[in-house]
GROMACS .gro file of C-alpha atoms in nm:
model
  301
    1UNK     CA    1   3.604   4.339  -1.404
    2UNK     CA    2   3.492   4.482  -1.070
    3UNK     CA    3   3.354   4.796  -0.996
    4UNK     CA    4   3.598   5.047  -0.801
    5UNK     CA    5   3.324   5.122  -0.481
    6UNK     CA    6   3.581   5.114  -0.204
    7UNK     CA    7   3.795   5.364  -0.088
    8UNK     CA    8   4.139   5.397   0.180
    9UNK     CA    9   4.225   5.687   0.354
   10UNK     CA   10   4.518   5.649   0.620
   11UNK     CA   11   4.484   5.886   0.848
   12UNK     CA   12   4.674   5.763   1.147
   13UNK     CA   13   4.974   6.013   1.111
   14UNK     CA   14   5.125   6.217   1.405
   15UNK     CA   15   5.109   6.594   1.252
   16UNK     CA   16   5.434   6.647   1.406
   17UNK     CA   17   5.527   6.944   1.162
   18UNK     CA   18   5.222   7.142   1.303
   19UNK     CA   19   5.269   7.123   1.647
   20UNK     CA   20   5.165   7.248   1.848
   21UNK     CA   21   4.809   7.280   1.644
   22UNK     CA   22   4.752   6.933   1.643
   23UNK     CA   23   4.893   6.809   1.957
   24UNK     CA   24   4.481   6.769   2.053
   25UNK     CA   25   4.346   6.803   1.713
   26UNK     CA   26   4.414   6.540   1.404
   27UNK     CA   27   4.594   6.725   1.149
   28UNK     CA   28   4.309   6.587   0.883
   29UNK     CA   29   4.051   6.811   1.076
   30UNK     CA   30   4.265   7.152   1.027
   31UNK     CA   31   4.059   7.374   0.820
   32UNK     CA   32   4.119   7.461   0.435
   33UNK     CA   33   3.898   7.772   0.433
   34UNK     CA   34   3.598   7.610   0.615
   35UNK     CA   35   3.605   7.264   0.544
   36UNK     CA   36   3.864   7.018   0.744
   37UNK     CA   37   4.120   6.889   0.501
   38UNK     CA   38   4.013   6.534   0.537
   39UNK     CA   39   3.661   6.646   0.363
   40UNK     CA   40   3.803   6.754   0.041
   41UNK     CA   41   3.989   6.410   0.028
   42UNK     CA   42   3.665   6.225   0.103
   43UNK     CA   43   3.458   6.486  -0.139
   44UNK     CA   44   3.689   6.350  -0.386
   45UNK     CA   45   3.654   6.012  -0.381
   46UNK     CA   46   3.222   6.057  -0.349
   47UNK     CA   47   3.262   6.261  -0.700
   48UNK     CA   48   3.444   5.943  -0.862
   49UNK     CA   49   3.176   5.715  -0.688
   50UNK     CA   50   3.319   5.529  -0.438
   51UNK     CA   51   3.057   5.388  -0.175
   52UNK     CA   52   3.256   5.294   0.118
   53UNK     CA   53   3.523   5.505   0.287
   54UNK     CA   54   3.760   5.316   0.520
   55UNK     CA   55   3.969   5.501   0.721
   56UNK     CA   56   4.298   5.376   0.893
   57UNK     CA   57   4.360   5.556   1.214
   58UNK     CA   58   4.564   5.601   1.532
   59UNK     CA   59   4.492   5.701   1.936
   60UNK     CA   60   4.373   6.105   1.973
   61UNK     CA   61   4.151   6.038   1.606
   62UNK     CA   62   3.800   5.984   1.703
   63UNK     CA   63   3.707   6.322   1.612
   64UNK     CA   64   3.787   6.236   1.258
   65UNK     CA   65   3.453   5.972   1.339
   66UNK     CA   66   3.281   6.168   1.507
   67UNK     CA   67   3.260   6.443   1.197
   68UNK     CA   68   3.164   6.236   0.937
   69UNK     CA   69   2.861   6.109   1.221
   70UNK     CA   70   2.520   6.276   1.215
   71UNK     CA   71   2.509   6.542   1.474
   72UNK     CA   72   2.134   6.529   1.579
   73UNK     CA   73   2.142   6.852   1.811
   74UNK     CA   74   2.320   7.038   1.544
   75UNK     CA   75   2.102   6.909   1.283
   76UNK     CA   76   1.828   7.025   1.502
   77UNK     CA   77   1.957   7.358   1.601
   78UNK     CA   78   1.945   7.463   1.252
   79UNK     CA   79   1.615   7.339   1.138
   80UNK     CA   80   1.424   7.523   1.417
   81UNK     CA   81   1.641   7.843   1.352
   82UNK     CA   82   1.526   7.813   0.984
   83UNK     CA   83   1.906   7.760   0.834
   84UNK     CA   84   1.789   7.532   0.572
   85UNK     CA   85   2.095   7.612   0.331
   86UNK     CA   86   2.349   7.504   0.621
   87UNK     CA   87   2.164   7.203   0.699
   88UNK     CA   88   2.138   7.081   0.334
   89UNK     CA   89   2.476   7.139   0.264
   90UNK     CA   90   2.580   6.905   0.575
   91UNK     CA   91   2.324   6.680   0.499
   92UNK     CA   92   2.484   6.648   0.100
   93UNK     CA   93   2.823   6.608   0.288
   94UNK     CA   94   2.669   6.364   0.511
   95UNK     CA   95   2.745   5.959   0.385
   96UNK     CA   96   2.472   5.749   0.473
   97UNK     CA   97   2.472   5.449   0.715
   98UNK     CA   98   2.760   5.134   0.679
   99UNK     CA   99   2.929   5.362   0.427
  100UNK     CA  100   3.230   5.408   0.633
  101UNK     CA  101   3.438   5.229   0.831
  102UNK     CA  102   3.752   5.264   1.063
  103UNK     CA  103   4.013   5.082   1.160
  104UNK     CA  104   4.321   5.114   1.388
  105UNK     CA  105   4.739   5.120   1.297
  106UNK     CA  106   4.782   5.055   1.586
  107UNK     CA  107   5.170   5.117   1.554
  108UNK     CA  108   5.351   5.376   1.296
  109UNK     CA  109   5.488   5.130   1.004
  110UNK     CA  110   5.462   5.381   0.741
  111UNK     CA  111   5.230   5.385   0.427
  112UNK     CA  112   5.275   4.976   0.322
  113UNK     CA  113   5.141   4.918   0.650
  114UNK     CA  114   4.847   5.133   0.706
  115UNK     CA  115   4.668   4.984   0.356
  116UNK     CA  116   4.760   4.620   0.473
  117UNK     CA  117   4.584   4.727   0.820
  118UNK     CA  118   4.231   4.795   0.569
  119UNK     CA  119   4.236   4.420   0.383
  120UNK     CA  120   3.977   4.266   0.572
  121UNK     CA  121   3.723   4.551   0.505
  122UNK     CA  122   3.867   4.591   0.123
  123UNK     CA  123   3.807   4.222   0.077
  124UNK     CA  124   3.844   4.060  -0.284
  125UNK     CA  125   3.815   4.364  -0.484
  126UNK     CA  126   4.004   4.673  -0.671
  127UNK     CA  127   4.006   4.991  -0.450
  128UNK     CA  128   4.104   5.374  -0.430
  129UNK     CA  129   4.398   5.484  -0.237
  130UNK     CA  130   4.414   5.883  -0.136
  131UNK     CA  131   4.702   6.010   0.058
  132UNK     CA  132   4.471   6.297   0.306
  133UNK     CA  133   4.766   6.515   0.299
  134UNK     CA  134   4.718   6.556  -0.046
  135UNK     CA  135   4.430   6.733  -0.183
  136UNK     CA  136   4.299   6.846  -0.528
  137UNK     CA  137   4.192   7.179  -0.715
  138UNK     CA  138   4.044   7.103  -1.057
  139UNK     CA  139   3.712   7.130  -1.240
  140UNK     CA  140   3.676   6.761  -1.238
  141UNK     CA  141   3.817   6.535  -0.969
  142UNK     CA  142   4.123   6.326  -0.994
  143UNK     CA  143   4.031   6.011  -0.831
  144UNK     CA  144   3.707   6.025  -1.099
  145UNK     CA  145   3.940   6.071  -1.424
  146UNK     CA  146   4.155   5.782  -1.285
  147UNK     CA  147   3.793   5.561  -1.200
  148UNK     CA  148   3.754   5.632  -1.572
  149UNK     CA  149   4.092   5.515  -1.676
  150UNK     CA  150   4.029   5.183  -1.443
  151UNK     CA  151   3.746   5.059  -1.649
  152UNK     CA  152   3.927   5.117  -2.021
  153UNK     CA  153   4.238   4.924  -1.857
  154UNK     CA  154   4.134   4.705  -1.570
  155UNK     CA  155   4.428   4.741  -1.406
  156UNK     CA  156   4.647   4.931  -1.131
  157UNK     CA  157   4.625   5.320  -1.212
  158UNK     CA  158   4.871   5.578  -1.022
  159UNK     CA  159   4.803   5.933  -1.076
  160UNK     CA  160   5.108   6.147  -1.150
  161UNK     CA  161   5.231   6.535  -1.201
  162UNK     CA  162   5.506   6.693  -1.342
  163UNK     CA  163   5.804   6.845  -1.114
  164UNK     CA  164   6.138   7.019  -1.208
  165UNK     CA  165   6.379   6.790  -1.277
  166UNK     CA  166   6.575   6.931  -1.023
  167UNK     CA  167   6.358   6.870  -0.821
  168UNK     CA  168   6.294   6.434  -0.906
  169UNK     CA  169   6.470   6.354  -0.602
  170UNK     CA  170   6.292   6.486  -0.355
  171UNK     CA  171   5.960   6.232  -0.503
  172UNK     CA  172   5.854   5.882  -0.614
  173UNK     CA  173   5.856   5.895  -0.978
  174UNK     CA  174   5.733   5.663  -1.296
  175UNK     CA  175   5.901   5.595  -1.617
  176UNK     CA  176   5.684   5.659  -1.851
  177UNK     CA  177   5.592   5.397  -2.152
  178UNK     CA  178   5.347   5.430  -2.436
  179UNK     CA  179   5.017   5.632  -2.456
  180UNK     CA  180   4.673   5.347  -2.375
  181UNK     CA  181   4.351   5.548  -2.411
  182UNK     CA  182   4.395   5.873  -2.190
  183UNK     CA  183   4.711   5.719  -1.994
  184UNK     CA  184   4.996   5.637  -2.036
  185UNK     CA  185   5.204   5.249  -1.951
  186UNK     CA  186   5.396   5.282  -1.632
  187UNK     CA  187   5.784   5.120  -1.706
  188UNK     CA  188   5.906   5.191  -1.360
  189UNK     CA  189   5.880   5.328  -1.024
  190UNK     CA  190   6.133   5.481  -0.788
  191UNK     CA  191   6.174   5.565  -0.460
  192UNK     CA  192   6.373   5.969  -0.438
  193UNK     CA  193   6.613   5.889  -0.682
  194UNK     CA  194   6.950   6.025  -0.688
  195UNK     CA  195   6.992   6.325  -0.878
  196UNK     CA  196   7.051   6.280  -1.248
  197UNK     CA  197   6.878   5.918  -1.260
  198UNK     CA  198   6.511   5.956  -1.269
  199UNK     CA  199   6.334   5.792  -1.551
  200UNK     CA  200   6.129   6.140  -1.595
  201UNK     CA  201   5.975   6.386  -1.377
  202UNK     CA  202   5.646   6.284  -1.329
  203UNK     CA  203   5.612   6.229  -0.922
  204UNK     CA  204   5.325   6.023  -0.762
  205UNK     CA  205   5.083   6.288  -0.606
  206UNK     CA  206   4.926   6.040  -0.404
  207UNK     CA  207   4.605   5.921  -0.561
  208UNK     CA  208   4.616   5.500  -0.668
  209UNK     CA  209   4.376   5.245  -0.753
  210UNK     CA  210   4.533   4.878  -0.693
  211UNK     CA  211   4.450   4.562  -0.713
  212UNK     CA  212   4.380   4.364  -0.386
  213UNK     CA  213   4.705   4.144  -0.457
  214UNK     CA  214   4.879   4.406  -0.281
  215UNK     CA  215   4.774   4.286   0.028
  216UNK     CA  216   4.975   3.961   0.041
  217UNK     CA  217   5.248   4.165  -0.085
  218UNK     CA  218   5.270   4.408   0.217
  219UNK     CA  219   5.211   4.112   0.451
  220UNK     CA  220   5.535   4.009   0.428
  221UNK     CA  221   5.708   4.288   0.272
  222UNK     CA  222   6.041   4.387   0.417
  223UNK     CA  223   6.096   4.725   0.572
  224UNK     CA  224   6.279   4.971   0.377
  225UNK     CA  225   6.332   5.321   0.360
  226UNK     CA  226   6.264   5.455   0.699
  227UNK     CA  227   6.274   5.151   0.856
  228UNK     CA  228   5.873   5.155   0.739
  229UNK     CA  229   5.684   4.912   0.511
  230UNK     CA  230   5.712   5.121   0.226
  231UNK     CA  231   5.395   5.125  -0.011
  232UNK     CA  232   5.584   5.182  -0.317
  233UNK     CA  233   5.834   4.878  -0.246
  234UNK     CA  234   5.511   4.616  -0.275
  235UNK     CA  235   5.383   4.794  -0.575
  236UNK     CA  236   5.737   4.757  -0.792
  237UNK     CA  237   5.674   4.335  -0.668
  238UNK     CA  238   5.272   4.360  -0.756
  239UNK     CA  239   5.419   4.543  -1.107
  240UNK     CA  240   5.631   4.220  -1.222
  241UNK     CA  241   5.222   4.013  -1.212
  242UNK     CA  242   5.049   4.290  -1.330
  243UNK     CA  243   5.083   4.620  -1.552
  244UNK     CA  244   5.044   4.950  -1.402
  245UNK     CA  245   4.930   5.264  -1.575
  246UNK     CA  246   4.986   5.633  -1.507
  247UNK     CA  247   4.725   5.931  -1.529
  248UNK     CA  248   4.892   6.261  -1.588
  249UNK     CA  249   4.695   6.469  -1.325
  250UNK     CA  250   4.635   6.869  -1.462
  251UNK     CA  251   4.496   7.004  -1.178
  252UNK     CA  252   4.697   7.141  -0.876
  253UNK     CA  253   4.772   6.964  -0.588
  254UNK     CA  254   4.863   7.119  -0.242
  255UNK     CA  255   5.056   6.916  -0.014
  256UNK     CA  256   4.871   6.994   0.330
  257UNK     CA  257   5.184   6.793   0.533
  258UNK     CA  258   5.334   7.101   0.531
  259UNK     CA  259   5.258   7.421   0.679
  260UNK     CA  260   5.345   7.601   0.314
  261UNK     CA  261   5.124   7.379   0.104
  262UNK     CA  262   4.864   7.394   0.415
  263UNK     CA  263   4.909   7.819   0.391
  264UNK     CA  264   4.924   7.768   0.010
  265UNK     CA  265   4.574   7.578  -0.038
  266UNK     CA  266   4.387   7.772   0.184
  267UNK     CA  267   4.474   8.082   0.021
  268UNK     CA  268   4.427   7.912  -0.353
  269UNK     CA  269   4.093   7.773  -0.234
  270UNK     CA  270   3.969   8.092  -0.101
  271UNK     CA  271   4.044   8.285  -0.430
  272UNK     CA  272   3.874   8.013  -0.646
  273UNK     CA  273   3.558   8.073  -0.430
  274UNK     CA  274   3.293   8.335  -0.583
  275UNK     CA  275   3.173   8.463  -0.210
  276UNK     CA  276   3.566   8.532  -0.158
  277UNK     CA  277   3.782   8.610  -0.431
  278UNK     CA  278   3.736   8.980  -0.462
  279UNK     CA  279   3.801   9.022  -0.104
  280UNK     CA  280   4.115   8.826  -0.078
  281UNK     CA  281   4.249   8.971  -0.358
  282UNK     CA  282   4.243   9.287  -0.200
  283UNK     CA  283   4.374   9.154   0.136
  284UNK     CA  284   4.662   8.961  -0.033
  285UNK     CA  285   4.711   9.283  -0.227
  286UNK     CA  286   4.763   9.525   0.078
  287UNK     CA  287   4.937   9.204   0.308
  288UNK     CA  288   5.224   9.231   0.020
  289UNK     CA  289   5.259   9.618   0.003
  290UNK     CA  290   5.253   9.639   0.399
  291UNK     CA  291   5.472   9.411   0.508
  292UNK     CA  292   5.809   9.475   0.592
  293UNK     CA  293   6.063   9.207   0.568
  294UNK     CA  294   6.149   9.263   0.930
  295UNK     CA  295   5.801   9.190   1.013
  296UNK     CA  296   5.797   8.882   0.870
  297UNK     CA  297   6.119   8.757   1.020
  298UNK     CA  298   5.943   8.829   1.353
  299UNK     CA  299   5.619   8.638   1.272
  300UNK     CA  300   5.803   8.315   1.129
  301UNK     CA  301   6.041   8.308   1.511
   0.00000   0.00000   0.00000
């Protein structure tokens, strides 16, 4: 069984429902506190293991390779100004040389498309999927509990959460089969199912590990929803030749698409920091008693 060392982040999407913040800036590189959201994803996967980070991009993303580049004058800058603490914590966040890898979309296909667009740097081998939209809060990683889950089973993992039922339609979710070491068999996967006919309510979050079958799935995988090559549409064809097991996530997960989950992490993340929580306690605290609902209506038009 091979090792899990590789690692796809598709990062080649518009940012349309933050405009206009990232109509010159990558949506990835918006800030959750003081790290772009791109770096918790890639922190992530680094904390499960994974060697190589591929990302797939688009046009206006070179900043994204630019960040995770050494910056030699900045690097400098700080070791003559005696900042060692800043310039070891880059350096941690730094990965080393041929560890990561980028290549274009090209054009917008949707999610099926993007991984196909990584198979020649993938190769022959198992790898990490995680959605950059998505990121984590938990004492242990994610991707790291599911690398663990890989080498008991050997096969495709998908990481799910629990929703309100009401709520199953709005997300891909897994029928769930019988408990396998600390997983569970996956029976099923849907696309937003109609309300009233999901198998449960645990929802993809947006952390996999496949197999590299996949790709000659999604190379000639229809479009679907969308009118996109729809990720989930080869796995349900890659589940009839191979099993697929679920990891029930505990953690929370903030969906950085959106401006609310984006508002939501940043304010979660700054609370579960030591330097910050008293703070924004109290700022959160006074925010809520000052605020008039007028106000508000002014500052959302």
């Amino acid at each position: 069984m091979k090792r899990v060392r590789k690692a796809v982040f598709p990062v080649a999407g518009l940012g349309t429902r933050f405009l206009p913040a990232t109509k010159a800036i990558p949506k990835e590189m918006l800030t959750v506190v003081d790290r772009p959201v791109i770096q918790y994803v890639v922190d992530e996967a680094r904390e499960a293991g994974i060697e190589h980070f591929i990302f797939v991009t688009g046009r206006n993303k070179a900043v994204i390779e630019d960040h995770f580049d050494v910056q030699f004058e900045l690097y400098d800058t700080l070791a003559q100004r005696g900042k060692d603490d800043q310039l070891a914590r880059l350096q941690r966040l730094q990965p080393g040389p041929g560890q990561t890898s980028f290549t274009r979309q090209q054009v917008p296909m949707g999610l099926g498309h993007a991984v196909w667009c990584a198979r020649e740097l993938v190769g022959d081998e198992p790898f990490a999927l995680l959605l950059p939209d998505m990121i984590m809060q938990s004492e242990k990683s994610c991707m790291k509990d599911m690398v663990e889950l890989y080498a008991e089973t050997g096969n495709n993992i998908i990481a799910v959460q629990e929703c309100d039922p009401a709520e199953a339609h709005k997300y891909g979710i897994v029928g769930r089969g019988e408990d396998t070491h600390h997983g569970f068999r996956i029976t099923g996967m849907v696309e937003k199912p109609k309300t009233g006919t999901a198998p449960s309510n645990l929802f993809i979050n947006g952390r996999y590990i496949l197999q590299p079958e996949i790709f000659g799935i999604l190379e000639s995988q229809e479009r679907g929803a969308g009118n996109e090559i729809q990720l989930t549409d080869g796995m349900l064809k890659l589940e009839k030749q191979q099993p697929f097991y679920g990891y029930h996530y505990q953690g929370r997960t903030f969906d950085c698409g959106s401006p609310e989950g984006f508002v939501e992490a940043n304010v979660a993340f700054a609370l579960w920091r030591n330097d910050m929580n008293e703070n924004m306690r109290g700022v959160i605290r006074t925010l809520l008693d000052e605020m008039k609902p007028s106000e508000r209506r002014g500052a959302a038009l």
